[in-house]
Coordinates of C-alpha atoms in Angstrom, one line a residue:
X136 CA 0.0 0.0 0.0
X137 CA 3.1 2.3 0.8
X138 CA 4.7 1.9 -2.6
X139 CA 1.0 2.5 -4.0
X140 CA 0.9 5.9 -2.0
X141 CA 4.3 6.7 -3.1
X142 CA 3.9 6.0 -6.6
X143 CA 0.6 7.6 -6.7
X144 CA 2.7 11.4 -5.3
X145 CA 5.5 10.8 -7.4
X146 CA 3.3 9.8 -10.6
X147 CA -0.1 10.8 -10.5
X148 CA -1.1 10.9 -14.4
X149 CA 0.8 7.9 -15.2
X150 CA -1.2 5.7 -12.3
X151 CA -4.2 7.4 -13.5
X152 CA -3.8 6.1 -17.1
X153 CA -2.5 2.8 -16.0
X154 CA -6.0 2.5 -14.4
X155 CA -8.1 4.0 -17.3
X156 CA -6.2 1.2 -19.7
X157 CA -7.1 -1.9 -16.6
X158 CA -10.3 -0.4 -16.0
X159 CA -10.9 -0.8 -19.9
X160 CA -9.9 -3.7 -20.6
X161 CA -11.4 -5.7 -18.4
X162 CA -15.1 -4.3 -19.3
X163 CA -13.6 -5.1 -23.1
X164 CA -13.4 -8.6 -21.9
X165 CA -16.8 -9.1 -20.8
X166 CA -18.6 -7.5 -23.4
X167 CA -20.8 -8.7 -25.9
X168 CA -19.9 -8.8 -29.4
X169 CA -21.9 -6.8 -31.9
X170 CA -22.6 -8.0 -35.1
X171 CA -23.6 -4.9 -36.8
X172 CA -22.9 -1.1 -35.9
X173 CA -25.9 1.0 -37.0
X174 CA -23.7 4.2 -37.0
X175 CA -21.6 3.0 -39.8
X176 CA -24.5 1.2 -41.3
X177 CA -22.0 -1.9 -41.5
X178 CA -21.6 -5.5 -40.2
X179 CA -18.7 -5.8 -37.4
X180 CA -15.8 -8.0 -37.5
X181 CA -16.0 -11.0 -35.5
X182 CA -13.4 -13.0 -33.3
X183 CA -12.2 -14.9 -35.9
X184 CA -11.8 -18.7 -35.6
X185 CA -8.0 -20.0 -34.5
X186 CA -6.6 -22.3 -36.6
X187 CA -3.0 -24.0 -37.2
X188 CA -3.3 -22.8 -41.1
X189 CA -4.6 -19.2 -40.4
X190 CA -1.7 -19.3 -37.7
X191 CA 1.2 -20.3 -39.8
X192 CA 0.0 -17.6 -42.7
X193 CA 0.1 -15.3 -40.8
X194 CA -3.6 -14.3 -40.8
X195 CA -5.0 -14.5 -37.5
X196 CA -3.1 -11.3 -36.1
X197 CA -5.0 -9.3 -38.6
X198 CA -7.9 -11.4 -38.6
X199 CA -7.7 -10.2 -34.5
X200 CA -6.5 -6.6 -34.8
X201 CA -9.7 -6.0 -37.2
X202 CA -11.7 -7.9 -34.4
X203 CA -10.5 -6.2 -31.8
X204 CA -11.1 -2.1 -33.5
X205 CA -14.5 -3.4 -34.7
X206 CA -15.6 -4.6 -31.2
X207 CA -13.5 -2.3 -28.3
X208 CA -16.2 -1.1 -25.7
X209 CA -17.4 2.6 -26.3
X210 CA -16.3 2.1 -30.1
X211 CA -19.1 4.6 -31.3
X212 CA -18.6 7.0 -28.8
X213 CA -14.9 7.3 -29.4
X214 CA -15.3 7.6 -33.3
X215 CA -17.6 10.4 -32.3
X216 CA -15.8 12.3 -29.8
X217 CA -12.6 11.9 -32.5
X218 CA -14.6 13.6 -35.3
X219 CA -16.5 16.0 -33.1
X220 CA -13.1 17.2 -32.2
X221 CA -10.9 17.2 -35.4
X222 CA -13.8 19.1 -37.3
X223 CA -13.6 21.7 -34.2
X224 CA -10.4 21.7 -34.8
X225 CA -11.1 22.7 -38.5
X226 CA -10.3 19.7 -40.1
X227 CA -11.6 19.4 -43.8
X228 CA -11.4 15.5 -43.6
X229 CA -12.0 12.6 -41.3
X230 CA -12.2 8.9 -42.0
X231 CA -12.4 9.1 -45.7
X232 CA -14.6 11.7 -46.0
X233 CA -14.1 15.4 -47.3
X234 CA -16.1 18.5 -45.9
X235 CA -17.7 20.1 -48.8
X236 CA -19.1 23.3 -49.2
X237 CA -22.8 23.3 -48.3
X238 CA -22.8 21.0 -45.4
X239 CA -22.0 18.5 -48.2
X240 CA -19.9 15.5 -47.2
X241 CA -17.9 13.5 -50.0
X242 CA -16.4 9.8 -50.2
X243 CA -13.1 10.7 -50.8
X244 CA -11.7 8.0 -54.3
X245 CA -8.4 9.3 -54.9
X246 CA -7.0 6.0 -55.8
X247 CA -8.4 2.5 -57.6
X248 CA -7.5 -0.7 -56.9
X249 CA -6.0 -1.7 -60.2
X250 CA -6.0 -4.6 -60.4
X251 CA -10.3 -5.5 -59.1
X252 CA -10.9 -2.4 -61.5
X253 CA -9.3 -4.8 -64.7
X254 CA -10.7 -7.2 -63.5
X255 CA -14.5 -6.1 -63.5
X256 CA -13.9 -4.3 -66.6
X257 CA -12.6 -8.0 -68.0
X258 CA -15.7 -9.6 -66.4
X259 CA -18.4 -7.1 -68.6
X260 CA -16.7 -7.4 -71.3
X261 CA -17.1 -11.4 -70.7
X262 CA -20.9 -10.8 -70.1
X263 CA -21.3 -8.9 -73.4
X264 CA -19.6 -11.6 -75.3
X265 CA -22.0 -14.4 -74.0
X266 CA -24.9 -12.7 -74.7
X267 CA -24.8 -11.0 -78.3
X268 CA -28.2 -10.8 -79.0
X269 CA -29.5 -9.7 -75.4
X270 CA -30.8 -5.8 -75.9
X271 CA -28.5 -4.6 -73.0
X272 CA -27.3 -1.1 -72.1
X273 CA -25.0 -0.2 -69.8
X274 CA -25.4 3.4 -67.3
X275 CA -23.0 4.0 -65.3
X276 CA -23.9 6.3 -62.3
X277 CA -21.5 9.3 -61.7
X278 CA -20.4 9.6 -58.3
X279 CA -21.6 13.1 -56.2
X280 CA -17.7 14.7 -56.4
X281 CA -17.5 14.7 -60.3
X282 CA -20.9 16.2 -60.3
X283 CA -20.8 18.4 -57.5
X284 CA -17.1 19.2 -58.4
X285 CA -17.6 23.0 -57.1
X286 CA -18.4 22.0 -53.6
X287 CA -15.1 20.4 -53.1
X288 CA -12.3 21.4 -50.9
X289 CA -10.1 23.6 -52.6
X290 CA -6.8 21.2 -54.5
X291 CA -8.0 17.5 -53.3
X292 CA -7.0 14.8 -55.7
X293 CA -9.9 12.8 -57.0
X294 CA -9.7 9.4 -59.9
X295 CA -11.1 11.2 -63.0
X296 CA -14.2 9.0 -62.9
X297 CA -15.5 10.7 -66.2
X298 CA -12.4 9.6 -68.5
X299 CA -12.6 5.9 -67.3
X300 CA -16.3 5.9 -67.7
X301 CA -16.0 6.9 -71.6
X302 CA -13.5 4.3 -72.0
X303 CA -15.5 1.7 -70.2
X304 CA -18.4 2.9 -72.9
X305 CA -15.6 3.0 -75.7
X306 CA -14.8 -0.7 -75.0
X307 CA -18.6 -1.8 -75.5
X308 CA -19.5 -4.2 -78.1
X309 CA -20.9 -2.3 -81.1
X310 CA -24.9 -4.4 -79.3
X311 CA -24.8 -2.7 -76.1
X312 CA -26.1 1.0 -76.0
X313 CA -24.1 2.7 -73.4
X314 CA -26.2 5.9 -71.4
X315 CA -23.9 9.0 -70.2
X316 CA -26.1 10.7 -66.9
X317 CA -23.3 13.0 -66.6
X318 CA -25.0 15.4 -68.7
X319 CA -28.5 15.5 -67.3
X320 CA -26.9 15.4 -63.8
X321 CA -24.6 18.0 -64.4
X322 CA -27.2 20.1 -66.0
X323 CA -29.4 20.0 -62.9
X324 CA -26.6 20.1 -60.4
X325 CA -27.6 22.8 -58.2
X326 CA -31.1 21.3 -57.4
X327 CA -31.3 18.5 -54.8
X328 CA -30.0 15.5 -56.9
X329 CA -27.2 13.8 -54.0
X330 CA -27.8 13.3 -50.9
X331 CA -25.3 15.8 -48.4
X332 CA -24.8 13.5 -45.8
X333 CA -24.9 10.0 -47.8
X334 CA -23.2 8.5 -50.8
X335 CA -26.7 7.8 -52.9
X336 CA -28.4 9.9 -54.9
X337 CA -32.0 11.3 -54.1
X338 CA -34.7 10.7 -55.3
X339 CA -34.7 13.5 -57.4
X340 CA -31.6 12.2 -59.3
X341 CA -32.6 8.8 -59.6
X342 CA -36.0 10.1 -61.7
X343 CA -33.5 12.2 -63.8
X344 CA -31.6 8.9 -65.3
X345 CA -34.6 7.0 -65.4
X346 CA -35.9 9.7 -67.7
X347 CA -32.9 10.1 -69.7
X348 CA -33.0 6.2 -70.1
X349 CA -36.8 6.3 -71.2
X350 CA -35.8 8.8 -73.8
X351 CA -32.9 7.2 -75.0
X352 CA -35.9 4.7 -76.1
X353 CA -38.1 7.4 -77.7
X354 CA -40.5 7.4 -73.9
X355 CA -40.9 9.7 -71.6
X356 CA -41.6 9.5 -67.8
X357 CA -44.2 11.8 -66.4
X358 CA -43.3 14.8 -65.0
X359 CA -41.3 14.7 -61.1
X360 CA -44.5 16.8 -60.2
X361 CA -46.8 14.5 -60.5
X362 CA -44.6 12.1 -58.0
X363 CA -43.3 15.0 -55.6
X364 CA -47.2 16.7 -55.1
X365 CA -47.8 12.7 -53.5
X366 CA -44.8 11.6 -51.9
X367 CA -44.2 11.4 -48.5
X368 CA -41.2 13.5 -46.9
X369 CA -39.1 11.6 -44.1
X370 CA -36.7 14.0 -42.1
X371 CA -33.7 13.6 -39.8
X372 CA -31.8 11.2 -42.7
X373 CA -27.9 11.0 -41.4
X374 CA -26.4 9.0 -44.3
X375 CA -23.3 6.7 -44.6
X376 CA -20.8 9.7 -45.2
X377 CA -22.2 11.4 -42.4
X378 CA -22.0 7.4 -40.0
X379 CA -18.4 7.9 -41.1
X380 CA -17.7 11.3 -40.7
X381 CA -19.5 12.0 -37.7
X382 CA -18.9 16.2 -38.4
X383 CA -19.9 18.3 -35.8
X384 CA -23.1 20.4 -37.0
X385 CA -24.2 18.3 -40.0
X386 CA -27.2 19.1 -41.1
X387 CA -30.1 16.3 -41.9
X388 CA -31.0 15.2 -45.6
X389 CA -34.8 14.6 -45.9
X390 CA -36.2 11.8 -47.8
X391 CA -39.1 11.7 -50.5
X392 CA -41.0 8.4 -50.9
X393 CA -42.9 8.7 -54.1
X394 CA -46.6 7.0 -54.0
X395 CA -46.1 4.7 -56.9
X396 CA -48.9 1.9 -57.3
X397 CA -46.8 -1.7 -57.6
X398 CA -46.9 -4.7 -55.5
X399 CA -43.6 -6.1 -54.8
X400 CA -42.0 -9.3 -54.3
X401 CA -38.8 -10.0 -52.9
X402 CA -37.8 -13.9 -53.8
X403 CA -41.1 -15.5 -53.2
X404 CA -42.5 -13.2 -50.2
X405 CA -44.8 -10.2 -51.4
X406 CA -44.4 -7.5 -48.9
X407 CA -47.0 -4.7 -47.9
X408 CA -45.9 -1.8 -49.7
X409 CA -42.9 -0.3 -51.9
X410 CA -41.0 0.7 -48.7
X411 CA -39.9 -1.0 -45.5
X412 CA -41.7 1.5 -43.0
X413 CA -39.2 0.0 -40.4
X414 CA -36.1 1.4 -41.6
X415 CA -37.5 4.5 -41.3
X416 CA -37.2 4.3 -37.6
X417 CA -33.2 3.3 -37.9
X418 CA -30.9 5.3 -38.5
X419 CA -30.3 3.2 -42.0
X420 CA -33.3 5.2 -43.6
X421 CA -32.4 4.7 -47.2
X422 CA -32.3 0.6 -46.6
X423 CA -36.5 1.7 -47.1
X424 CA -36.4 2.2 -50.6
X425 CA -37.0 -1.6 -51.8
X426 CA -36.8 -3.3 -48.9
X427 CA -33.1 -2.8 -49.1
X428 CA -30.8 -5.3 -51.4
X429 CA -31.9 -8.3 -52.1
X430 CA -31.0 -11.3 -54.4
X431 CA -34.1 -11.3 -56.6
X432 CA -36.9 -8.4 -56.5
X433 CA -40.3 -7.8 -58.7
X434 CA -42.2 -5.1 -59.6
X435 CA -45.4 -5.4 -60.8
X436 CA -48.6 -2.8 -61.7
X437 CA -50.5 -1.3 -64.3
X438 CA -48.4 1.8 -64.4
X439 CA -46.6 1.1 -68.1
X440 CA -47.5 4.0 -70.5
X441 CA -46.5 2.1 -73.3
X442 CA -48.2 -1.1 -73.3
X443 CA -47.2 -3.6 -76.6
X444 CA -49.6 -4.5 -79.2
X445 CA -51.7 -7.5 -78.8
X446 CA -51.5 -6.8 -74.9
X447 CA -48.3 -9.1 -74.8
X448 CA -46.3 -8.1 -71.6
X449 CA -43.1 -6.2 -71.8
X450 CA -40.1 -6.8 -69.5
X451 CA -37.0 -5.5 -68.4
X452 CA -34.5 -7.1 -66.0
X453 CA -32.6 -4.5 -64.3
X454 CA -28.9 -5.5 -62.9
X455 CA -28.3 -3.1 -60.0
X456 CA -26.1 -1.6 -57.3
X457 CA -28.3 0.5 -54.0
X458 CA -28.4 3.0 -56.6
X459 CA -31.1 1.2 -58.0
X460 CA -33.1 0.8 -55.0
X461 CA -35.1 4.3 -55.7
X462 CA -34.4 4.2 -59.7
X463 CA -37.0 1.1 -60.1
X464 CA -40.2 1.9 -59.5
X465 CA -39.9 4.5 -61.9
X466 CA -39.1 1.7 -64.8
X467 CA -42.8 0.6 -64.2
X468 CA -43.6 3.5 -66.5
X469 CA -42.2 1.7 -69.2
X470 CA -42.4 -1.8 -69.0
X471 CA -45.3 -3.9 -67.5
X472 CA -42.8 -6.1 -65.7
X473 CA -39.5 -4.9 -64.0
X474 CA -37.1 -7.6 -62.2
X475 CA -34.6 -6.5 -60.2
X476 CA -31.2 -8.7 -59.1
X477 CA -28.2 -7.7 -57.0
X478 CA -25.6 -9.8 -57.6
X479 CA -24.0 -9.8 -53.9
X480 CA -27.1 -12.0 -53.5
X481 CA -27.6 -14.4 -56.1
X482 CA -25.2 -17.5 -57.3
X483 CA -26.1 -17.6 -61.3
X484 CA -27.0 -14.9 -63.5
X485 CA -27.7 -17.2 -66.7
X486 CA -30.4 -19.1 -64.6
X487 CA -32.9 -15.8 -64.9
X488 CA -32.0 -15.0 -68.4
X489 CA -32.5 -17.7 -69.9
X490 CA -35.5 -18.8 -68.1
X491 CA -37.4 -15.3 -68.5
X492 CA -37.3 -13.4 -71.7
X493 CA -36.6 -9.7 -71.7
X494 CA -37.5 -6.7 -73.6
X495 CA -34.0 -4.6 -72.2
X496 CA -31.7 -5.5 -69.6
X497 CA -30.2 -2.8 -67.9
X498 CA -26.9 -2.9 -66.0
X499 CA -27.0 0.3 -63.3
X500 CA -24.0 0.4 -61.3
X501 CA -22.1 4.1 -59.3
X502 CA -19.1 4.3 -60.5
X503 CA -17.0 3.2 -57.5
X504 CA -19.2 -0.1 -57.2
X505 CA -18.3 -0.6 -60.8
X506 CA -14.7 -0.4 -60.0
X507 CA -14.5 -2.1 -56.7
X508 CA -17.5 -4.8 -56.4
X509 CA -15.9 -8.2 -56.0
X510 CA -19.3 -9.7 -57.0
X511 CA -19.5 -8.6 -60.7
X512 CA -17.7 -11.7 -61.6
X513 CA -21.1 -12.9 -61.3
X514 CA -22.0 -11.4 -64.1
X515 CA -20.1 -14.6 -66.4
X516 CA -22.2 -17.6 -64.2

């Protein structure tokens, strides 16, 4: 107890800190594990399982170390009281996200990996090539910082998204239309097209390239009035950038939830409307639109303004990323049938093409998705 006392006069802070780290580690110890943080609006790391192979790699320390950050007691409360502080402290970044101008906040891509982003480029050209005489186009989705370029922080390097786009659409087969939305986003760039606090785009912008896409085909959508005067509004939306960033004095995005007649399926369970009302009570608002991502979705309604002759039905299976979660519904406008896959959820593509013919398949990916997704190799199966 004596050398306690004594240590305790001579170093006070240091016994202090000792403590703190004991004190923390031993309620790390007895917590629970979490499987998913709704914050970051991601699944945790897990203690992963010890093995003699994972040993000998040399896999388990990282395997642990990732554990261990994804799982340390108070982890939300310490990646907020870090960003509350740095962007006091006038910080124009924090955990790969930029502070734009407008209470915008941007995913910062300044570098690709090169070798996934060959890859995926390999793996459409692959899909093109087995299907020659499938009606497919390609739209690639511009991400918010090569639209929004003038809300950036002043000199921070970005990829030039735009130039690999055109040469993703220069390497298409002479079959496949390709669709640019930089122009109609650009053009309506300082209305409400991207979300400020989350990397999808609104609603707004989602009705923009479905419209551009109908009259790439000769259609027309009807006007956003007529689904803005009826949608629903949801406020207090904190995005993924925001789950990230955690800046101090972000303000809300609000949400618009169109009224659009269709019953949907998700596999082989309808649900009770086009939205999950649930999510709208988490934090992951946008998970809503679609009842989030799923393997196989369908639309169905008697919204198409361009019915076929004879009454045959027409069909269009759309190949998506999120992006396309609140880009759908608005394809019911032209087509009587719209089918929907993600392929982070399903094991073979060719089983639903060749088992369902389609009028137009369209492949709707953001451009980092398109460059990153691990799953597009799906696209060949």
């Amino acid at each position: 107890m004596e050398k306690f006392l004594k240590l305790w006069r001579t170093y006070p802070w240091a016994v202090l800190f000792a403590a703190f780290i004991l004190i923390l580690t031993a309620l790390d110890m007895t917590n629970a594990d979490r499987e998913r943080s709704e914050m970051e609006n991601r699944s945790l790391k897990t203690r992963p399982e010890l093995s003699w192979k994972v040993l000998m790699d040399g896999e388990y320390d990282e395997k642990f170390d990732g554990y261990i950050n994804d799982q340390f007691i108070g982890r939300d409360g310490w990646i907020t009281l870090k960003s509350r502080t740095e962007s006091l402290l006038g910080k124009t970044e924090n955990n790969g996200i930029l502070y734009g101008k407008d209470d915008y906040l941007f995913v910062k891509l300044d570098a690709l990996d090169e070798k996934r982003c060959a890859d995926n480029r390999r793996y459409l050209q692959e899909f093109f090539e087995m299907y020659p005489k499938l009606p497919v186009t390609l739209a690639v989705v511009p991400n918010s910082y090569a639209v929004l370029s003038d809300k950036l922080p002043y000199g921070v390097p970005f990829i030039d998204q735009t130039a690999i786009t055109r040469e993703i659409y220069a390497q298409a087969p002479e079959h496949v239309l390709t669709l640019d939305l930089q122009p109609v986003l650009q053009e309506h760039k300082e209305e409400y097209i991207y979300y400020r606090t989350d990397h999808h785009w609104t609603v707004y912008g989602a009705y923009l390239a479905a419209d551009a896409y109908a009259r790439q085909r000769g259609m027309q959508l009807p006007p956003f009035s007529e689904f803005s005067s009826s949608a629903r509004t949801v406020e207090g939306f904190y995005g993924t950038s925001y789950s990230k960033a955690k800046k101090a004095g972000t303000v809300p995005d609000s949400m618009l939830l169109p009224d659009i007649p269709l019953s949907l399926t998700v596999g082989e369970e309808q649900k009770p409307g086009l939205y999950d009302e649930e999510k709208l009570s988490t934090r992951d608002k946008y998970a809503a639109y679609l009842w989030g991502n799923n393997g196989f979705t369908a639309l169905r309604g008697e919204n198409n303004r361009y019915p076929a002759a004879g009454g045959q039905k027409t069909r269009v299976l759309l190949i998506k990323d999120s992006f396309g979660n609140s880009f759908a519904p608005f394809l019911s406008y032209l087509y009587d049938e719209v089918d929907i896959i993600d392929l982070r959820y399903i094991n073979q593509l060719s089983d639903y093409l060749t088992k369902t013919g389609y009028d137009d398949v369209l492949l709707l990916y953001n451009f980092e998705s398109l460059v990153s997704d691990p799953y597009l190799s799906t696209l060949r199966y």
